[in-house]
GROMACS .gro file of C-alpha atoms in nm:
model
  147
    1UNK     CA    1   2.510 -11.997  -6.643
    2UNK     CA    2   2.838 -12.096  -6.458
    3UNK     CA    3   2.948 -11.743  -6.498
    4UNK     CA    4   2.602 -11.646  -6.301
    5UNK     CA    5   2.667 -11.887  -6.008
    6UNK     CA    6   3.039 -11.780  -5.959
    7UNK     CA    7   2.951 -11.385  -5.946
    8UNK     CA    8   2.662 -11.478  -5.709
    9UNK     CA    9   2.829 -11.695  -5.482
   10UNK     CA   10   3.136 -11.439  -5.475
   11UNK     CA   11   2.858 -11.122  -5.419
   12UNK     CA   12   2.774 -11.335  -5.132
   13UNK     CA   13   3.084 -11.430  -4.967
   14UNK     CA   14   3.209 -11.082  -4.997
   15UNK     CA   15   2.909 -10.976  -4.808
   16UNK     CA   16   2.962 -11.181  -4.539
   17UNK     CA   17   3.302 -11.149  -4.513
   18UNK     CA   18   3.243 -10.746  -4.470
   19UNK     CA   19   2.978 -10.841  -4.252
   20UNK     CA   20   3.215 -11.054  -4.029
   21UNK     CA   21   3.478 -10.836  -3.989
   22UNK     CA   22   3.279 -10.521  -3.923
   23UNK     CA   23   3.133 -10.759  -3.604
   24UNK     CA   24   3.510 -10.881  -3.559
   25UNK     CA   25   3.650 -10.508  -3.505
   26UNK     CA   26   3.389 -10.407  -3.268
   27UNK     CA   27   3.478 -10.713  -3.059
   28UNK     CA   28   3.919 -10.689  -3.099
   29UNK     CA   29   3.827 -10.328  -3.009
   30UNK     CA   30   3.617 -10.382  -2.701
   31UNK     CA   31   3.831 -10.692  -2.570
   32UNK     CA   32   4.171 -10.446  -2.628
   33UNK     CA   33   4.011 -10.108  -2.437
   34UNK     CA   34   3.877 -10.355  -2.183
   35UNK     CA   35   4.241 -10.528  -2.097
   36UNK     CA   36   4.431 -10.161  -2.104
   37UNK     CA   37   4.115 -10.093  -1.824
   38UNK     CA   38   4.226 -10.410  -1.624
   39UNK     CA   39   4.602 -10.267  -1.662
   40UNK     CA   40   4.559  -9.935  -1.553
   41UNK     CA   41   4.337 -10.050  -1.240
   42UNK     CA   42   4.615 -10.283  -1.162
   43UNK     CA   43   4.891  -9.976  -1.200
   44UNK     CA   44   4.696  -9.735  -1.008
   45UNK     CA   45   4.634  -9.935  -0.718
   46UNK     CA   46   4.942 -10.036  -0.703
   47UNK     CA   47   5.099  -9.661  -0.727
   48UNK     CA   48   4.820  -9.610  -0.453
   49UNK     CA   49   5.009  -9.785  -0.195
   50UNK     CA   50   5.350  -9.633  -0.321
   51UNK     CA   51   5.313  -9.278  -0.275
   52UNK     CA   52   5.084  -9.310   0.060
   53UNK     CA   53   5.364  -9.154   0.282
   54UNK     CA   54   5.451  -8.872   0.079
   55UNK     CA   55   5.105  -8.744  -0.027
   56UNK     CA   56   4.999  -8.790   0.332
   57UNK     CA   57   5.285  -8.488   0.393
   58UNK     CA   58   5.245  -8.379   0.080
   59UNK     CA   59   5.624  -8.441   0.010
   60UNK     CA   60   5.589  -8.265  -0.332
   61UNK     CA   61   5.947  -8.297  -0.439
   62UNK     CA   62   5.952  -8.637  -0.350
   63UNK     CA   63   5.617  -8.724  -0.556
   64UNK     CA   64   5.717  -8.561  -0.855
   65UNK     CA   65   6.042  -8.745  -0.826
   66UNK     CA   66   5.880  -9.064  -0.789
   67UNK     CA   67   5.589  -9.083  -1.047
   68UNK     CA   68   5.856  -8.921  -1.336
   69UNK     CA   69   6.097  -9.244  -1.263
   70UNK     CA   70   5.748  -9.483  -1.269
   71UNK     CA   71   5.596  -9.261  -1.511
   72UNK     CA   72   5.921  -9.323  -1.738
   73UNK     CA   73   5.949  -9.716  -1.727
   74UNK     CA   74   5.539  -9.790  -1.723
   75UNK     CA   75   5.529  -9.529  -2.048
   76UNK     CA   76   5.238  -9.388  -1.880
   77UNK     CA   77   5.112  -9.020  -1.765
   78UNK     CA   78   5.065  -9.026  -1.360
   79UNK     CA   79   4.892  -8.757  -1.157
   80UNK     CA   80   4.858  -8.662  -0.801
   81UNK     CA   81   4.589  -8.497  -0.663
   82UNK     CA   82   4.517  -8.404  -0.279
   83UNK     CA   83   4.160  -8.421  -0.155
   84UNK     CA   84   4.157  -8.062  -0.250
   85UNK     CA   85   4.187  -8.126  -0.591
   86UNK     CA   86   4.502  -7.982  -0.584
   87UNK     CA   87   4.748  -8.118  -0.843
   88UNK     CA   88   5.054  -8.253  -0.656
   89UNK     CA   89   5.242  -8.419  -0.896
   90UNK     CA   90   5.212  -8.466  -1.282
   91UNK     CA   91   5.467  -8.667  -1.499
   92UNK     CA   92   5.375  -8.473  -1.835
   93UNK     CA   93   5.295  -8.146  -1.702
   94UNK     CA   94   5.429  -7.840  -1.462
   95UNK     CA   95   5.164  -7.944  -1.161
   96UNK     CA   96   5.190  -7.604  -1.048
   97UNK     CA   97   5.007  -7.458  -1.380
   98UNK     CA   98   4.741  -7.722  -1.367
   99UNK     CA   99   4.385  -7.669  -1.274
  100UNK     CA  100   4.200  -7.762  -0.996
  101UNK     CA  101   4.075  -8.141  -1.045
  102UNK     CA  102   3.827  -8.164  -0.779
  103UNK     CA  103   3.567  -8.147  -1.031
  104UNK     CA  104   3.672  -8.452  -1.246
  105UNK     CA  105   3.436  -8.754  -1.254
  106UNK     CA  106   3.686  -8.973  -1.197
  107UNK     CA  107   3.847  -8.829  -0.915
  108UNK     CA  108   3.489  -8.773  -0.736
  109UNK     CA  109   3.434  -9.100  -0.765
  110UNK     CA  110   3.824  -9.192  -0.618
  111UNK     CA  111   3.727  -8.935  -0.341
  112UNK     CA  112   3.458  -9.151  -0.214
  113UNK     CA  113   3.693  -9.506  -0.195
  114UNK     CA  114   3.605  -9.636  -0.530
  115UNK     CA  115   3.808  -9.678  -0.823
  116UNK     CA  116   3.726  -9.379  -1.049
  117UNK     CA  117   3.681  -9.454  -1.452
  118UNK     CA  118   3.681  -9.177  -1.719
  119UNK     CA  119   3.733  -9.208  -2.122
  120UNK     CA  120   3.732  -8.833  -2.233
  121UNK     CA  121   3.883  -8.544  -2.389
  122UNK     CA  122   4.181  -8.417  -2.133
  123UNK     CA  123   4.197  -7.986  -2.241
  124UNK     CA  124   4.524  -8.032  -2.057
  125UNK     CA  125   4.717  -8.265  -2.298
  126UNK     CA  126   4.467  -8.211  -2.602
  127UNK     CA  127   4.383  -8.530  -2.676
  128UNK     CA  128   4.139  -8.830  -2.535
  129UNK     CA  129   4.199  -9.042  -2.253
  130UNK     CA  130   4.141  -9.327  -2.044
  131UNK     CA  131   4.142  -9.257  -1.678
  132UNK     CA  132   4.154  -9.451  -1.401
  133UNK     CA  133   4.175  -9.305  -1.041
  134UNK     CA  134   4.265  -9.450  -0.678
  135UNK     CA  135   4.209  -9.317  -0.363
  136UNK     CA  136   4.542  -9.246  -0.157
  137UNK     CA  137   4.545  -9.388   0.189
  138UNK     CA  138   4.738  -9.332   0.471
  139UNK     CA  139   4.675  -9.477   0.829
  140UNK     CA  140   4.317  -9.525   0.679
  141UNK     CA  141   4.244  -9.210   0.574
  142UNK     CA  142   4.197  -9.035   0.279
  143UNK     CA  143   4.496  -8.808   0.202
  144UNK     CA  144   4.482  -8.812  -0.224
  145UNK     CA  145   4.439  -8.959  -0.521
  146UNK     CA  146   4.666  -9.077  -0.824
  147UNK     CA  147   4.532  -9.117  -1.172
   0.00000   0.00000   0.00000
């Protein structure tokens, strides 16, 4: 009979503890993706306000230069696009063999003053990502984006 109780009362606490932590991942997973969000937002504006001079005369040289040092010490990919969708400057990739991005949810949404979010698969780098995507201002226009 004691044999009985113990089985059933460890059937049941192994249940819930399977139970608990398949709730318990969802949430760790959820909180972490939703703090990298608050981080990137944070980087991107940021970066927003850096290169505002150069993409407004679409220094190219001095873009690339730029977002490769950031790019380096925030261990993070950093593009530049123009309101064109023209790829200015691209810390992982040669900008000059990269596709237009004018079509990219994210950076539609940048192009309209908003902050532009995207989780998807990038063909460019082969693999999913999280984008986030500021508009570039200079004297209070629109001159670009950086994602």
């Amino acid at each position: 009979m004691q044999k009985k109780i113990f089985l059933y009362t460890m059937s049941v606490l192994i249940i819930t503890l399977i139970i608990s932590a398949i709730f318990t991942g969802g949430t760790v997973e959820k909180l972490y993706l939703s703090n990298i969000e608050e981080k990137l937002i944070t980087q991107s504006y940021l970066l927003s306000e850096m290169l505002s001079d150069d993409t407004e005369s679409a220094n190219i040289q001095s873009i690339q230069t730029e977002i490769t040092e950031i790019g380096k010490k925030l261990h993070a990919r950093i593009t530049v696009i123009d309101t064109s969708g023209k790829v200015l400057g691209e810390t992982n990739f040669d900008p000059a063999t990269m596709e237009n991005h004018l079509s990219r949810p994210e950076i539609q949404k940048a192009m309209t003053g908003a902050t532009g979010m995207q989780t998807r698969y990038s063909t460019t780098a082969a693999t999913d990502y999280m984008y986030i995507a500021q508009p570039i201002y200079y004297d209070a226009s629109l001159v670009g984006v950086v994602r």
